[in-house]
CSV table of C-alpha atoms and ligand atoms in Angstrom, one decimal:
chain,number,residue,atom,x,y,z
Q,1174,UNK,CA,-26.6,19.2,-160.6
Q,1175,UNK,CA,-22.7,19.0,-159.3
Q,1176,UNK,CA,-22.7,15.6,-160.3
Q,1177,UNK,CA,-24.0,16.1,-164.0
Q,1178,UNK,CA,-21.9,19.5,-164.3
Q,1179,UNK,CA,-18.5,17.8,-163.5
Q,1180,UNK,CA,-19.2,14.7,-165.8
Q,1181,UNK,CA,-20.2,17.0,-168.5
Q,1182,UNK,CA,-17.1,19.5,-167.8
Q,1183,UNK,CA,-15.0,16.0,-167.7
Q,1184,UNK,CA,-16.2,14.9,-171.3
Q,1185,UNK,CA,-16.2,18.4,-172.7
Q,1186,UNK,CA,-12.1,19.4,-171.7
Q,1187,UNK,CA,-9.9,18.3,-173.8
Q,1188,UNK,CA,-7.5,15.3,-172.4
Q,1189,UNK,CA,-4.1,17.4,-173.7
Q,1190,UNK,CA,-4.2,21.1,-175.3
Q,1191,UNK,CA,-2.3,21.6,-178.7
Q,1192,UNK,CA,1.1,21.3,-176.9
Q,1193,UNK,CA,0.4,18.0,-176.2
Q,1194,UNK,CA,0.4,18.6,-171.9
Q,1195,UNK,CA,-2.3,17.1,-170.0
Q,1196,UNK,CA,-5.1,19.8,-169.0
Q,1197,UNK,CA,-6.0,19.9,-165.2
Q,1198,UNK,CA,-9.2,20.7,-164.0
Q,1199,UNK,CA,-9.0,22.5,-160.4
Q,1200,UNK,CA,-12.3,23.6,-158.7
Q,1201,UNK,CA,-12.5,26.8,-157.5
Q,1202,UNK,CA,-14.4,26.3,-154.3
Q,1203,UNK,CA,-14.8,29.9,-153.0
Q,1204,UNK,CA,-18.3,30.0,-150.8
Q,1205,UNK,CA,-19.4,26.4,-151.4
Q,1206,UNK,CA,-20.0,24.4,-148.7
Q,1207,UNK,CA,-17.8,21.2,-148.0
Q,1208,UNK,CA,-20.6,19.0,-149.2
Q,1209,UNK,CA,-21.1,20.4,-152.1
Q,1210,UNK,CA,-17.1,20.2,-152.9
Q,1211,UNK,CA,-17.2,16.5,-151.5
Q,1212,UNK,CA,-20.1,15.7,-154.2
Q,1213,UNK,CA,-18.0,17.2,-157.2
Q,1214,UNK,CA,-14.8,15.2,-155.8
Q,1215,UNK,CA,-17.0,12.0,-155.8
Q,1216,UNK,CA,-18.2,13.0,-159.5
Q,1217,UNK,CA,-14.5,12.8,-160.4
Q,1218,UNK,CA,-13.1,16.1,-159.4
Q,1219,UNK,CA,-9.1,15.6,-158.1
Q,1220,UNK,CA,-8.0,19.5,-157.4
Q,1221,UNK,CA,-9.5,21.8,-156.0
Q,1222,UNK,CA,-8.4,25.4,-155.1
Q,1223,UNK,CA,-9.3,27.7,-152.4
Q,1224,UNK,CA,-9.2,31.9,-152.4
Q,1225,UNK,CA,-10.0,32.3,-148.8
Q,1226,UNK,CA,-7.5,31.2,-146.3
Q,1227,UNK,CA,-10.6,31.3,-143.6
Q,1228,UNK,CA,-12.9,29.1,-145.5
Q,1229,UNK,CA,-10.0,27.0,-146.2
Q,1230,UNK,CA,-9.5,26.3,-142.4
Q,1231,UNK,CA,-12.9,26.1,-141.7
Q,1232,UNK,CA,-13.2,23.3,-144.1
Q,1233,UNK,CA,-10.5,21.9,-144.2
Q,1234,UNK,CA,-11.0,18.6,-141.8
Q,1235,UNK,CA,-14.8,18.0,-144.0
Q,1236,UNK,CA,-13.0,17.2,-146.9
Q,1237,UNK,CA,-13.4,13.8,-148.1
Q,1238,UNK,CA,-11.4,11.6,-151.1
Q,1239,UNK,CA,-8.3,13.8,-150.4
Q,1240,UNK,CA,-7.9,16.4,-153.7
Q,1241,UNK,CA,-4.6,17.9,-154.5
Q,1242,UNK,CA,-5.3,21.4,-152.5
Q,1243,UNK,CA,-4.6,24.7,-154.4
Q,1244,UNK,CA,-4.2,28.5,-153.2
Q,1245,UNK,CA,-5.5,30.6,-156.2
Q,1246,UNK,CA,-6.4,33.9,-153.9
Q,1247,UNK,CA,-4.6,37.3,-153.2
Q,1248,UNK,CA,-2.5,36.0,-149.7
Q,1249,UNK,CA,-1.3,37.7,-146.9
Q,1250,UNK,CA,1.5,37.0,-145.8
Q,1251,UNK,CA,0.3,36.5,-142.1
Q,1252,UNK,CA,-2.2,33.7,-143.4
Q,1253,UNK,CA,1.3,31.6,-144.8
Q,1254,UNK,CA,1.4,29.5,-141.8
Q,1255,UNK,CA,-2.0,28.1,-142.3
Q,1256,UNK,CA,-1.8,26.8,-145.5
Q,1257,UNK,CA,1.9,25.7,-145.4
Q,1258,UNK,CA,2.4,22.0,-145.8
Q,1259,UNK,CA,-1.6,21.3,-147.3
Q,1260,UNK,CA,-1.1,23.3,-150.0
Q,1261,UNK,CA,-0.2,21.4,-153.1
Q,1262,UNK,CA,0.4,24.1,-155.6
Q,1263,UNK,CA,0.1,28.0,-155.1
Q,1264,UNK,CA,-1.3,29.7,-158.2
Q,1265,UNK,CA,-0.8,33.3,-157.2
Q,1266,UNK,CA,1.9,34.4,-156.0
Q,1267,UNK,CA,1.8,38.1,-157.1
Q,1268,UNK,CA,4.4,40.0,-155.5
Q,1269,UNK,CA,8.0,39.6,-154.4
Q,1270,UNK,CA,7.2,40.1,-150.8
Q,1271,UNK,CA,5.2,37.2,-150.5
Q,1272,UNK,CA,7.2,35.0,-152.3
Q,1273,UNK,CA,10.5,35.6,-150.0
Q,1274,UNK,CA,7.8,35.1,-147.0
Q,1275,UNK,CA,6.7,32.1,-148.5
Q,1276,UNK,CA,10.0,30.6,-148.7
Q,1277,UNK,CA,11.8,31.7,-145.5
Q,1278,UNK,CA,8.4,30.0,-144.3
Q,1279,UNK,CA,8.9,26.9,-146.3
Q,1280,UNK,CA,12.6,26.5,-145.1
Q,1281,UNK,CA,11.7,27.0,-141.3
Q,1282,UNK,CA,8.8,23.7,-141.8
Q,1283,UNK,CA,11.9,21.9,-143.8
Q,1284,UNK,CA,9.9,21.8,-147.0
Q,1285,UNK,CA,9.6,23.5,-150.9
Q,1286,UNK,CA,6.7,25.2,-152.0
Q,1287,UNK,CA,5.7,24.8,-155.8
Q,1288,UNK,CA,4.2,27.8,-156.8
Q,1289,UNK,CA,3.1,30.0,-160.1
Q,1290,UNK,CA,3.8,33.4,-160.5
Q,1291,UNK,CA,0.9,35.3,-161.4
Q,1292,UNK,CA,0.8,38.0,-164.1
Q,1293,UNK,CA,-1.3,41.0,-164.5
Q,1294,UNK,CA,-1.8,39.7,-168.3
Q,1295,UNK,CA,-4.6,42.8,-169.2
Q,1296,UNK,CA,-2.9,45.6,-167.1
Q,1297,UNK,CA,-5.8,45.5,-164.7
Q,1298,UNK,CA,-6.0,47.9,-161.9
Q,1299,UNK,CA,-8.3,45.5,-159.7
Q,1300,UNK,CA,-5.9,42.3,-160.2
Q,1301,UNK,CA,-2.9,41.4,-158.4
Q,1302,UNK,CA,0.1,40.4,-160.4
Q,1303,UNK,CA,3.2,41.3,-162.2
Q,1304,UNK,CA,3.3,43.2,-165.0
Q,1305,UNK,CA,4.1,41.9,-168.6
Q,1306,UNK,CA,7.1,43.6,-168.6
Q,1307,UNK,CA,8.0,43.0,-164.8
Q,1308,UNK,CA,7.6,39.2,-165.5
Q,1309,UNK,CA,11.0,37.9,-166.6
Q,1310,UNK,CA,12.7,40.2,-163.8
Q,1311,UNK,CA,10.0,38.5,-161.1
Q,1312,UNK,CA,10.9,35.3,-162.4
Q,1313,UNK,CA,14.3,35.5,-162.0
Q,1314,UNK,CA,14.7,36.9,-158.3
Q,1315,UNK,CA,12.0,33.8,-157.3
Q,1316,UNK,CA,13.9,31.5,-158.9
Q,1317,UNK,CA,16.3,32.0,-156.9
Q,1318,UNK,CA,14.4,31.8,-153.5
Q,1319,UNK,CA,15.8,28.4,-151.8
Q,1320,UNK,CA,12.6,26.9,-150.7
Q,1321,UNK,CA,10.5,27.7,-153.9
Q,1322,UNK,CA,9.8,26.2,-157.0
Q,1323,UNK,CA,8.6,27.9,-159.7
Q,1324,UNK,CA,6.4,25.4,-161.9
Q,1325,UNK,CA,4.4,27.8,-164.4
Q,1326,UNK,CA,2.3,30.8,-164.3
Q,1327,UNK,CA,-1.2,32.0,-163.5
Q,1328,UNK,CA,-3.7,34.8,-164.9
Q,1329,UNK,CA,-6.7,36.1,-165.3
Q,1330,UNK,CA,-8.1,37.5,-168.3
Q,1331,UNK,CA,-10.6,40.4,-168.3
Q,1332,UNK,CA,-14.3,40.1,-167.9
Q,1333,UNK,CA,-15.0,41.2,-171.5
Q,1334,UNK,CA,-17.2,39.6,-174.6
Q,1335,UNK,CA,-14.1,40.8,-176.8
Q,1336,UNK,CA,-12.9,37.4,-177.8
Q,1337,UNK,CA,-10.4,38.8,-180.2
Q,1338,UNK,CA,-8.9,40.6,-177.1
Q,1339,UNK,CA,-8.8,37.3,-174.7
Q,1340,UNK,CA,-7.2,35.3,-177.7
Q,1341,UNK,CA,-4.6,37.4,-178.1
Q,1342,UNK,CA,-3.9,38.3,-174.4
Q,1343,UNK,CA,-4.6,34.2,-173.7
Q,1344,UNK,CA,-1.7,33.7,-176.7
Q,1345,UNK,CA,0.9,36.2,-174.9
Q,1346,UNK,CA,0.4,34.5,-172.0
Q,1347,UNK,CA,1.9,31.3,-173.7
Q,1348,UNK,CA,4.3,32.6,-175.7
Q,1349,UNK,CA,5.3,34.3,-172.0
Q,1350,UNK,CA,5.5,30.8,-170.5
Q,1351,UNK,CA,7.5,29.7,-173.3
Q,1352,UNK,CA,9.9,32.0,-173.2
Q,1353,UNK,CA,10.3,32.3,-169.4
Q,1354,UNK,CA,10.6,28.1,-169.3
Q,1355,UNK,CA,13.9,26.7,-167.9
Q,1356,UNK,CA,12.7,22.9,-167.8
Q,1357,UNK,CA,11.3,23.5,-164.9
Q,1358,UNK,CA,7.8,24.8,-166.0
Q,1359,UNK,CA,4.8,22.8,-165.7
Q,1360,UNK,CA,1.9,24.9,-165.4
Q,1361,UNK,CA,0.3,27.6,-167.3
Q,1362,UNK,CA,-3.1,27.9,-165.1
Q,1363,UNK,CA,-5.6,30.2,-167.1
Q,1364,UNK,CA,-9.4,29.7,-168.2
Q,1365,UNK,CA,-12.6,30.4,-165.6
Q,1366,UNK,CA,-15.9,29.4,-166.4
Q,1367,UNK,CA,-16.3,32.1,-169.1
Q,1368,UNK,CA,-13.0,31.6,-171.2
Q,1369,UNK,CA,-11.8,28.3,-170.8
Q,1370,UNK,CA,-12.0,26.9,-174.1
Q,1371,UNK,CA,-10.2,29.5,-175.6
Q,1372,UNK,CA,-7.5,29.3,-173.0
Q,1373,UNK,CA,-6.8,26.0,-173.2
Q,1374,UNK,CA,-6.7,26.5,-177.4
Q,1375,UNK,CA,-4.0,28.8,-176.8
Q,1376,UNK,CA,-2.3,26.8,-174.5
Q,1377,UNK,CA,-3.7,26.8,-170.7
Q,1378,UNK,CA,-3.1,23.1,-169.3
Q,1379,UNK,CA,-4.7,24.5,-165.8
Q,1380,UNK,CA,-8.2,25.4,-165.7
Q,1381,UNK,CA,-10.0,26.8,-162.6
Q,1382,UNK,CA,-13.8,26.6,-162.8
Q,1383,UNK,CA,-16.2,27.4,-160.2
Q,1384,UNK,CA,-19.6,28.2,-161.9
Q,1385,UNK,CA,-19.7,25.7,-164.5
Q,1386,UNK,CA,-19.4,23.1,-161.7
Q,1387,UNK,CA,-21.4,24.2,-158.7
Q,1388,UNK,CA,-23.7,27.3,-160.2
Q,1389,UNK,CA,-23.8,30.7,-159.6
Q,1390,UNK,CA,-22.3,32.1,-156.5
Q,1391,UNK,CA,-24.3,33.5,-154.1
Q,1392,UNK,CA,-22.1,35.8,-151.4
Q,1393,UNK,CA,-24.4,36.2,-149.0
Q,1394,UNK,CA,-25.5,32.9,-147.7
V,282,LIG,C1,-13.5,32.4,-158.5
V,282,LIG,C2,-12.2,32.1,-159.3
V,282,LIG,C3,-12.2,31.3,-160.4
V,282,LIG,C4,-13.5,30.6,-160.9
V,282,LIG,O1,-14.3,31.5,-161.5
V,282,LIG,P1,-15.6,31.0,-162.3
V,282,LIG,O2,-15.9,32.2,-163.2
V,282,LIG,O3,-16.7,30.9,-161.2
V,282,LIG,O4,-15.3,29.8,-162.9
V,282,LIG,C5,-11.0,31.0,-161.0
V,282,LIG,N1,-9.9,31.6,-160.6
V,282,LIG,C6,-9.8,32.4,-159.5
V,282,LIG,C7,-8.5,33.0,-159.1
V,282,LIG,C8,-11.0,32.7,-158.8
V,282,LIG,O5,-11.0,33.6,-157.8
């Protein structure tokens, strides 16, 4: 089933959105076991992205074929050290506590993390992020954080069937990264398994999809 679902997923995304940038496909991998991540990597998966810093380490040496590793979770700040220097991109970097933790961290190992800044896009008391408003103020102070660099931004949309609602909140979202881009911007990751299509028609080029590769989660195995 992994199998079929990533070769359909890979046939189905687009190669480039409507701004011409290639559209990545990163795995969310929350609860699934390292075999079934190592089938969807041998189906052609190349990212995947973790929310748990435990489960990370826990499977971390199982991995096989060597993805590009994302963070795309709420992160402590005490769980930094574990993922510094595996961690390819960090999507969620949603307060300016943990980005100045991230990068004194970075700095001590000698290295630069590339994150995104994540964005409260739908004013959402349950997600993490900054705030519309807050964004171009957030931006600003990371920017200038020595061992960061800022390559895009991440959100989540709402759970909601109102697909009027998602386009437009998906659309300010770009027109965000647009404005916000100094050059250095490479990234705008937004789309689960339930919006993706519309995200990446308004300008996503970084999907994260967990369900529509490996099924229905199931939190209690
Ligand atoms: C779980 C998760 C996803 C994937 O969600 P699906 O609906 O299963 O595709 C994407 N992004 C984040 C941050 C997640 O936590």
């Amino acid at each position: 089933m992994i199998e079929t679902n990533v070769k359909n997923l890979l046939n189905a995304i687009p190669e480039t959105n409507a701004f011409g940038e290639k559209v990545v496909l990163v795995a969310a991998v929350k609860t699934r076991t390292a075999e079934e991540i190592n089938l969807a990597v041998a189906a052609g998966i190349t990212d995947i992205g973790d929310n748990h810093v435990q489960e990370f380490k826990d499977k971390y040496a199982y991995i096989e074929g060597n993805p590009r590793r994302h963070f795309i979770g709420r992160l402590q700040t005490n769980k930094i050290k574990y993922l510094l220097g595996k961690t390819n991109l960090y999507h969620s970097v949603d307060r300016l506590g943990l980005a100045e933790e991230l990068s004194r961290q970075s700095e001590r190992a000698q290295t630069a993390s590339e994150i995104l800044i994540q964005i409260n896009i739908g004013d959402e008391l349950t997600k993490g992020g900054f705030s519309y408003g807050e964004a171009e103020k957030a931006f600003r102070a990371i920017r200038n954080l020595p061992a960061l660099k800022v390559k895009g931004l991440m959100a989540m949309l709402p759970l909601t069937d109102d697909v009027a609602l998602l386009n437009r909140l998906a659309k300010k979202m770009r027109a965000l990264y647009d404005g916000l881009n100094d050059g250095s911007f490479e990234r705008l990751s937004m789309g689960m398994s339930g919006d993706w299509r519309l995200c990446v028609d308004a300008g996503s080029n970084t999907i994260r999809l967990g369900t529509a590769i490996f099924g229905t989660r199931n939190y209690n195995k």
